[in-house]
DNA sequence: CGGGGGCTGTTACAAAGCGTTACAAAAAGG
DNA sequence: CCTTTTTGTAACGCTTTGTAACAGCCCCCG
C-alpha cells in the first residue's frame, strides 16, 4: 500500500502548517515531503516523483501564484493552492488562478482530503462521476453512510439525520476502524483543530453520535471507549 | 479545442490586469495574447489572426479611443473597450466610440465573458465554432441555465424566473461547483462588492434561490450550507 | 472489601450560526 | 411621479455546538 500511495509535496513557509499537514497526511496514508519556498520546491521536484503539490499562496521570495504558473508551464503536476483569508483572495478566486483547486485558510482537513482525492482522480484520468459517488459510500454493521449526500441509512432502511459535526466525527471513525483514536486525533480529524485543556467537546459529540447509531447507548458496540486512550470504532468498514 | 478557440488580444498598460485577464481567459479556453500599448498591439495584429481585442481606454502614447478608430478603419476586428470609472465615461458612451461594446472598470469577470460571447457571435454571424466557455448553457441536476437569455429551465421543462441577483448568485455557484464559498466570496462573485459586518444579504439571496431551485427548500440538495464556512453547490455542472 | 480519585456519560444551559418572515429602501419601468 | 419589482435590514426562532456541572464508573490501594 505504501509504495502506491500518492506522494504529496507541501510548500508553505509556516513550519507549524508544514508539520501539521505532514502529520495529518501521513496518518491518511500519503507520502509527504515539505518545502518552505520555491527553491526547496523545485529541488524536491527533481528528487522525487510527486503526485500533487499543495502550495501556499504567500511565500517568501517567489510567491505561490508565480510558482504555480511555472509548475504549470513545464509539467502537468496537479496543484492545490492554499489562500490565506484576506484582501487578495476574493479577486484571485474571482479570476481563476491556474491551480486545479484552491482552499481558503483556515481549512477543514477533511475538506483538503476530499479535494486531494478529486484532483488526484482527475489527474489520473480515472472514471469519475457515478462511480466516484458510489465509491463514496461506506458500509458498517448494516449501516450505510453515503459520502455524496451525507445520508446515513440504518440497517432497517430508515434514514438518520446527522449534524455536520456528527457526520465528520463518524467519517473520522470510519476512516480509521479498529484503531484507538485519542481525543486530540479525533478533534483534528473531524474539526481540524487542536484540543484545549479540559476540552470535552469530543466526548459530547461521541455521546450524541452513540445515541443515534448504537442500539443501546448504555452499552456501545460500535464506538468503544478506551479508558485513558480515547475511542475506537470496532466494526468492519467496507467501501462500496 | 484549442485551435478553434477564439484568439483574444488584451491591450492594457497595467501588467497586473494583463496577467489576470490572461489567466482568466485562458482558463475559459480562449487563446490570449497581451500588449501594453498601441505599438505592441499592431505588432500582435500582424503576427496573429485575432478574433477580438480588449482595449483599455487609458494607454501610454496613443490612447485607446484613437487606436480603436484606427483598428476600425482597416479591419472589422471586434473591440471591447475597458473604461476606467469616472467622469469621462458617460461622454464617451454618449459619443460614438466605435467599439462593439464597452465595460467600465472594475468589471465583473462574468460580465466580460458574456460581452465577449455576444460580440464574437455577432461578428461571426454564425456560431461557426463552439464558443470557448460554451454555448452559454450550463446544465446541473437536470436544470439548464442559458447564459445568453438568462433563462433557467427546470428538469420538467418549465421556465423559472430569476431576478438579476439570483442569476448572478447561481452563476457564481455554477462557476465554482463543489467548493465551499464564503459569504465574502459569494458577495464578490455575484455582486462585486465586499461584505460589511453583519451583512446577511447573501443568506437571503440563497434562501430565495433555494425556494426556486430546490425540491424541498427545507432540505437543500443543490446549495448546501457549510456551517461556519459559507455555502457549497454540490451538483455536477456541465457546459454544453 | 470499601473508599477515593481520576475518567467518562449525560444533562442543562448558553452562545453562535442560520433560515425565514415582514417590512423598508432602492431600482426599474411605465 | 406612481407602480411594481427587487434588494437589503431587522427581528424572531430553530438548530447546532460547546461549557459547566454533576453523577456514575472503573481501578487501584490500603
XYZ file of C-alpha atoms (C1' of nucleotides) in Angstrom:
540
model
C 0.000 0.000 0.000
C 2.751 2.419 0.872
C 4.581 2.338 -2.420
C 1.426 3.061 -4.356
C 0.454 5.851 -2.022
C 0.481 9.251 -3.731
C 3.436 11.403 -2.850
C 2.427 14.898 -1.795
C 4.619 17.968 -1.658
C 3.581 20.600 0.856
C 5.001 24.049 0.197
C 4.441 26.546 2.980
C 6.743 28.856 4.857
C 4.927 28.332 8.135
C 6.663 25.493 9.883
C 3.644 24.756 12.011
C 1.444 24.252 8.990
C 4.024 22.086 7.260
C 4.273 19.849 10.281
C 0.578 19.702 10.811
C -0.125 18.773 7.231
C 2.711 16.288 7.175
C 1.348 14.530 10.224
C -2.188 14.684 9.019
C -1.476 13.414 5.530
C 0.878 10.721 6.748
C -1.857 9.498 9.035
C -4.036 9.241 5.985
C -1.523 7.091 4.204
C 0.019 9.616 1.907
C 3.725 10.042 1.475
C 4.690 13.610 2.273
C 7.609 15.867 1.542
C 7.717 19.503 2.591
C 9.345 22.626 1.264
C 9.351 26.121 2.615
C 9.769 28.081 -0.582
C 10.121 27.859 -4.336
C 13.768 26.862 -4.240
C 13.140 23.908 -1.997
C 10.067 23.083 -4.011
C 11.924 22.721 -7.278
C 14.650 20.756 -5.544
C 12.013 18.345 -4.289
C 10.571 18.149 -7.775
C 13.947 16.954 -9.008
C 14.423 14.497 -6.181
C 11.044 12.820 -6.148
C 8.382 11.609 -8.426
C 5.485 13.566 -6.997
C 1.767 13.281 -7.488
C 0.401 16.501 -6.094
C 1.622 19.839 -4.827
C -0.087 21.731 -2.045
C 1.090 25.280 -2.419
C 0.635 28.227 -0.118
C -0.161 31.487 -1.837
C 2.074 33.624 0.321
C 5.685 32.558 0.262
C 8.998 34.281 0.855
C 10.724 35.086 -2.415
C 8.697 33.977 -5.381
C 5.046 33.767 -4.444
C 2.799 30.777 -4.824
C 0.922 32.136 -7.785
C 4.073 32.577 -9.773
C 5.368 29.183 -8.752
C 2.072 27.670 -9.758
C 2.404 29.189 -13.184
C 5.946 27.906 -13.618
C 4.849 24.490 -12.462
C 2.028 24.528 -14.907
C 4.328 25.602 -17.673
C 6.582 22.585 -17.597
C 4.581 19.792 -16.028
C 1.061 18.646 -15.519
C 1.542 18.069 -11.834
C -1.714 18.937 -10.094
C -1.680 21.860 -7.707
C -3.914 22.791 -4.828
C -3.410 26.331 -3.617
C -3.897 27.462 -0.064
C -5.076 31.031 0.132
C -4.949 32.999 3.327
C -8.113 34.830 4.166
C -7.965 38.445 3.306
C -7.752 41.087 0.744
C -6.361 39.423 -2.325
C -8.279 36.231 -2.015
C -11.554 37.289 -3.493
C -10.023 38.732 -6.570
C -7.820 35.764 -7.175
C -10.725 33.457 -6.791
C -12.910 35.597 -8.983
C -10.350 35.316 -11.718
C -9.131 31.799 -11.890
C -5.640 31.210 -10.725
C -4.456 28.275 -12.727
C -4.442 25.804 -9.908
C -6.511 22.646 -10.022
C -8.216 23.635 -6.859
C -7.844 26.020 -4.032
C -8.685 26.076 -0.383
C -9.028 29.148 1.784
C -7.231 29.062 5.115
C -8.144 28.060 7.645
C -9.398 24.915 6.044
C -11.096 21.797 7.233
C -8.601 18.942 6.878
C -11.318 16.610 5.713
C -12.119 19.101 3.033
C -8.498 19.068 1.941
C -8.598 15.283 1.716
C -11.697 15.412 -0.413
C -10.149 17.937 -2.771
C -6.954 15.948 -2.969
C -8.825 12.824 -3.891
C -10.796 14.671 -6.531
C -7.712 16.271 -8.010
C -5.726 13.068 -7.996
C -8.545 11.171 -9.591
C -8.892 13.803 -12.262
C -5.154 13.815 -12.877
C -5.125 10.086 -13.346
C -7.914 10.248 -15.846
C -9.834 7.654 -13.947
C -13.571 7.486 -14.322
C -15.376 9.981 -12.197
C -18.950 10.792 -11.537
C -21.298 7.974 -10.723
C -18.531 5.624 -9.833
C -16.952 8.208 -7.672
C -20.176 8.973 -5.920
C -20.885 5.359 -5.348
C -17.441 4.735 -4.058
C -18.187 7.412 -1.527
C -20.477 5.074 0.325
C -19.238 3.299 3.394
C -20.936 0.306 4.969
C -20.537 -0.908 8.517
C -22.603 -3.298 10.577
C -25.542 -2.935 8.244
C -25.378 0.839 8.188
C -24.606 2.863 5.093
C -23.031 6.298 5.054
C -23.301 7.964 1.695
C -20.392 10.307 1.203
C -22.116 12.287 -1.516
C -25.352 13.052 0.213
C -24.073 12.666 3.763
C -27.079 10.489 4.415
C -26.833 7.767 6.998
C -29.104 4.778 6.497
C -29.885 2.363 9.280
C -29.906 -1.403 8.820
C -33.690 -1.322 8.704
C -33.579 1.189 5.867
C -34.552 4.261 7.775
C -32.554 7.427 7.284
C -30.933 9.010 10.296
C -30.250 12.711 10.390
C -26.690 13.660 11.208
C -25.491 17.126 12.002
C -22.383 18.293 10.196
C -20.273 17.631 13.233
C -21.661 14.181 13.762
C -21.020 13.346 10.141
C -17.421 14.472 10.354
C -16.868 12.514 13.513
C -18.390 9.367 12.106
C -16.338 9.773 8.951
C -13.216 10.067 11.017
C -14.058 6.818 12.745
C -14.861 5.068 9.501
C -11.558 6.161 8.055
C -9.731 4.542 10.937
C -11.620 1.498 12.053
C -10.263 -0.779 14.759
C -7.824 1.848 15.868
C -7.723 3.738 19.111
C -8.128 7.414 18.377
C -7.283 9.920 21.054
C -9.490 12.926 21.605
C -6.783 15.061 20.098
C -6.711 12.971 16.968
C -10.456 12.954 16.647
C -10.664 16.684 17.086
C -8.029 17.079 14.443
C -9.628 14.629 12.051
C -13.170 15.824 12.453
C -12.748 19.509 13.128
C -9.252 20.372 12.080
C -8.391 21.991 15.329
C -6.355 21.101 18.321
C -7.699 20.463 21.753
C -7.592 22.984 24.532
C -7.086 21.693 28.040
C -10.342 20.445 29.515
C -11.845 20.326 26.048
C -14.502 17.675 26.192
C -16.394 18.560 23.095
C -15.480 15.216 21.554
C -16.976 13.290 24.452
C -20.245 15.013 23.875
C -20.182 14.546 20.160
C -19.482 10.874 20.726
C -22.346 10.690 23.142
C -24.689 12.265 20.647
C -23.481 10.042 17.865
C -23.938 6.961 20.008
C -27.486 7.964 20.735
C -28.144 7.813 17.007
C -26.248 4.742 15.888
C -25.953 2.487 18.927
C -28.726 0.089 19.666
C -28.158 0.555 23.367
C -26.126 3.704 24.036
C -25.515 2.456 27.544
C -23.575 -0.438 26.118
C -21.994 0.794 22.909
C -20.864 -1.827 20.429
C -19.656 0.333 17.572
C -17.815 3.130 19.323
C -15.967 1.697 22.268
C -14.427 3.782 24.993
C -10.766 3.119 25.605
C -10.157 4.386 29.019
C -7.198 6.728 29.130
C -6.802 6.355 25.388
C -9.777 7.706 23.574
C -12.323 5.924 21.426
C -12.236 3.102 18.949
C -14.575 2.171 16.141
C -14.863 -1.580 16.270
C -16.901 -2.619 13.249
C -15.650 -3.731 9.894
C -15.889 -0.936 7.320
C -16.461 -1.675 3.690
C -16.170 0.747 0.788
C -18.710 0.081 -1.898
C -10.458 22.590 -28.830
C -7.510 24.905 -28.538
C -7.018 25.602 -32.208
C -10.614 26.579 -32.762
C -10.733 28.730 -29.655
C -11.021 32.449 -30.342
C -7.785 34.320 -30.005
C -8.082 37.392 -27.815
C -5.715 40.325 -27.637
C -5.642 42.179 -24.345
C -4.237 45.679 -24.539
C -3.625 47.327 -21.197
C -0.641 49.065 -19.689
C -1.289 47.645 -16.237
C 0.704 44.458 -16.019
C -1.447 43.071 -13.269
C -4.596 43.424 -15.297
C -2.953 41.864 -18.325
C -1.890 38.891 -16.281
C -5.188 38.476 -14.549
C -7.124 38.646 -17.765
C -4.715 36.330 -19.494
C -5.102 33.719 -16.798
C -8.804 34.168 -16.571
C -9.435 33.930 -20.289
C -7.024 31.078 -20.751
C -8.849 29.305 -18.029
C -12.003 29.737 -20.041
C -10.409 28.227 -23.093
C -9.552 31.318 -25.044
C -6.182 31.861 -26.565
C -4.714 35.084 -25.252
C -2.021 37.495 -26.331
C -1.258 40.681 -24.475
C 0.080 44.066 -25.433
C 0.848 47.079 -23.324
C 0.348 49.829 -25.851
C -0.566 50.616 -29.415
C 2.799 49.658 -30.825
C 2.692 46.205 -29.336
C -0.914 45.924 -30.333
C -0.290 46.470 -34.024
C 2.671 44.153 -33.899
C 0.395 41.443 -32.472
C -2.155 42.179 -35.178
C 0.498 41.397 -37.769
C 1.672 38.279 -36.023
C -1.631 36.616 -35.269
C -5.004 36.030 -36.694
C -7.073 37.515 -33.911
C -10.764 37.334 -33.122
C -11.283 40.064 -30.581
C -9.438 42.942 -28.989
C -9.973 44.036 -25.414
C -8.678 47.548 -25.253
C -8.081 49.769 -22.273
C -9.111 53.371 -22.755
C -6.149 54.861 -20.986
C -2.855 53.901 -22.537
C 0.577 55.443 -22.675
C 1.216 57.099 -26.003
C -1.731 56.835 -28.303
C -4.900 56.329 -26.277
C -7.398 53.534 -26.643
C -10.003 55.607 -28.392
C -7.657 56.584 -31.150
C -6.367 53.053 -31.511
C -9.910 51.791 -31.705
C -10.662 54.186 -34.534
C -7.574 53.144 -36.457
C -8.453 49.492 -35.920
C -11.898 50.093 -37.222
C -10.574 51.859 -40.249
C -8.696 48.923 -41.664
C -10.302 45.819 -40.228
C -13.559 44.537 -38.883
C -11.964 43.049 -35.810
C -14.391 43.421 -32.899
C -13.309 45.593 -29.984
C -14.387 45.743 -26.380
C -13.221 48.851 -24.573
C -12.394 48.973 -20.898
C -13.148 52.354 -19.402
C -11.918 53.444 -16.016
C -14.587 54.731 -13.692
C -15.027 58.421 -13.673
C -16.192 61.495 -15.366
C -15.225 60.732 -18.914
C -17.183 57.546 -19.158
C -20.607 58.943 -19.854
C -19.375 61.264 -22.511
C -17.519 58.521 -24.237
C -20.574 56.376 -24.249
C -22.649 59.272 -25.461
C -20.203 59.880 -28.264
C -19.711 57.018 -30.519
C -16.562 55.228 -29.680
C -16.530 52.770 -32.466
C -16.162 49.838 -30.158
C -18.552 46.934 -30.267
C -19.019 47.096 -26.570
C -17.517 48.661 -23.542
C -17.125 47.711 -19.924
C -16.489 50.075 -17.042
C -13.720 49.106 -14.643
C -13.851 47.465 -12.282
C -15.879 44.857 -14.072
C -17.397 41.564 -13.199
C -15.414 38.845 -14.985
C -18.580 37.009 -15.858
C -19.863 40.172 -17.413
C -16.800 40.349 -19.596
C -17.275 36.774 -20.716
C -20.887 37.468 -21.588
C -19.990 40.548 -23.611
C -17.215 38.694 -25.362
C -19.529 35.922 -26.347
C -22.104 38.350 -27.634
C -19.570 40.312 -29.629
C -17.946 37.220 -31.081
C -21.264 35.735 -32.053
C -22.313 38.957 -33.707
C -19.016 39.243 -35.547
C -19.217 35.717 -36.868
C -22.789 35.856 -37.957
C -22.975 32.196 -37.159
C -21.823 30.164 -34.237
C -19.261 28.637 -36.565
C -17.149 27.406 -33.742
C -18.004 26.161 -30.380
C -17.631 29.063 -28.111
C -14.853 28.905 -25.691
C -16.762 28.934 -22.475
C -19.613 27.064 -24.040
C -22.678 27.992 -25.983
C -23.830 29.766 -22.904
C -25.781 26.947 -21.376
C -24.927 25.290 -18.106
C -26.589 22.080 -17.007
C -26.839 20.778 -13.485
C -29.059 18.120 -11.982
C -31.471 18.317 -14.902
C -31.667 22.097 -14.858
C -30.431 24.324 -17.642
C -29.231 27.875 -17.244
C -28.921 29.687 -20.535
C -26.221 32.308 -20.252
C -27.453 34.260 -23.218
C -31.074 34.664 -22.256
C -30.562 34.199 -18.526
C -33.423 31.730 -18.635
C -33.493 28.926 -16.149
C -35.295 25.782 -17.204
C -36.426 23.188 -14.714
C -35.987 19.459 -15.257
C -39.648 19.219 -16.193
C -39.188 21.834 -18.894
C -40.826 24.735 -17.170
C -39.080 28.074 -17.125
C -38.281 29.685 -13.814
C -37.915 33.429 -13.498
C -34.729 34.623 -11.859
C -34.004 38.140 -10.732
C -30.674 39.625 -11.751
C -29.252 38.973 -8.325
C -30.430 35.420 -8.231
C -28.951 34.836 -11.648
C -25.581 36.211 -10.610
C -25.586 34.176 -7.454
C -26.468 30.995 -9.273
C -23.806 31.726 -11.857
C -21.259 32.173 -9.135
C -22.168 28.799 -7.726
C -22.082 27.154 -11.136
C -18.644 28.570 -11.769
C -17.347 27.017 -8.584
C -19.174 23.787 -8.024
C -18.246 21.547 -5.120
C -16.399 24.347 -3.438
C -17.191 25.979 -0.189
C -17.745 29.621 -0.932
C -17.723 32.056 1.947
C -20.265 34.818 2.111
C -17.496 37.248 1.280
C -16.554 35.320 -1.808
C -20.122 34.997 -2.955
C -20.784 38.661 -2.463
C -17.741 39.465 -4.502
C -18.508 36.963 -7.230
C -22.162 37.800 -7.552
C -22.241 41.472 -6.686
C -18.683 42.668 -6.964
C -18.629 44.184 -3.553
C -17.248 43.314 -0.182
C -19.220 42.385 2.865
C -19.903 44.699 5.738
C -20.045 43.209 9.197
C -23.439 41.680 9.897
C -24.181 41.677 6.198
C -26.558 38.823 5.649
C -27.813 39.712 2.239
C -26.267 36.557 0.817
C -28.189 34.373 3.218
C -31.398 35.846 1.965
C -30.465 35.591 -1.650
C -29.559 31.967 -1.071
C -32.849 31.417 0.653
C -34.737 32.920 -2.264
C -32.742 30.949 -4.774
C -33.355 27.758 -2.865
C -37.046 28.401 -2.901
C -36.872 28.372 -6.677
C -34.497 25.544 -7.452
C -34.647 23.186 -4.508
C -37.244 20.493 -4.491
C -37.548 20.809 -0.750
C -36.025 24.089 0.451
C -36.045 22.730 3.977
C -33.584 20.103 2.917
C -31.485 21.617 0.173
C -29.562 19.237 -2.037
C -28.030 21.638 -4.506
C -26.898 24.504 -2.312
C -25.589 23.094 0.924
C -24.878 25.145 3.995
C -21.408 24.740 5.400
C -21.673 25.887 8.940
C -19.030 28.451 9.733
C -17.832 28.281 6.156
C -20.466 29.504 3.779
C -22.307 27.643 1.075
C -21.421 24.957 -1.417
C -23.010 23.992 -4.692
C -22.920 20.244 -4.711
C -24.128 19.156 -8.130
C -22.007 18.334 -11.121
C -22.051 21.195 -13.633
C -21.798 20.522 -17.327
C -21.143 23.095 -20.017
C -22.984 22.293 -23.182
C -13.829 -5.049 50.612
C -14.655 -0.239 50.905
C -13.109 4.322 49.502
C -11.062 7.625 46.865
C -9.529 9.883 42.540
C -9.422 10.237 38.015
C -12.231 9.365 33.746
C -16.307 9.241 31.348
C -21.524 9.898 30.309
C -25.112 12.963 30.386
C -27.904 16.764 31.257
C -28.730 21.637 31.332
C -27.701 25.812 29.633
C -25.602 29.493 26.859
C -23.714 31.149 22.589
C -23.281 31.195 17.808
C -24.913 30.361 13.155
C -28.539 30.055 10.033
C -33.442 30.266 7.782
C -37.156 32.981 7.184
C -40.626 36.464 7.602
C -42.014 41.178 7.489
C -41.065 45.461 6.224
C -38.410 49.428 4.344
C -35.420 51.269 0.887
C -33.976 51.300 -3.744
C -34.288 50.374 -8.501
C -36.793 49.558 -12.697
C -40.378 50.602 -15.797
C -44.082 52.803 -17.117
C -44.312 60.833 -10.489
C -46.505 56.368 -9.447
C -46.478 51.342 -9.551
C -44.058 47.145 -9.493
C -40.133 44.519 -8.644
C -36.015 43.697 -6.438
C -32.871 44.015 -2.781
C -31.370 44.797 1.877
C -32.284 45.291 7.187
C -34.326 43.890 11.390
C -36.013 40.538 14.089
C -37.563 36.078 15.647
C -36.898 31.268 16.258
C -34.655 26.948 15.381
C -30.525 24.080 15.269
C -26.040 23.075 16.363
C -22.195 23.226 19.236
C -19.522 23.923 23.206
C -19.081 24.722 28.522
C -20.290 23.706 33.102
C -21.792 20.718 36.301
C -22.815 16.608 38.328
C -23.411 11.741 38.603
C -21.612 7.281 37.766
C -17.968 4.046 36.750
C -13.550 1.798 36.956
C -9.432 0.583 39.020
C -6.009 0.795 42.430
C -4.844 0.811 47.186
C -4.979 0.184 51.751
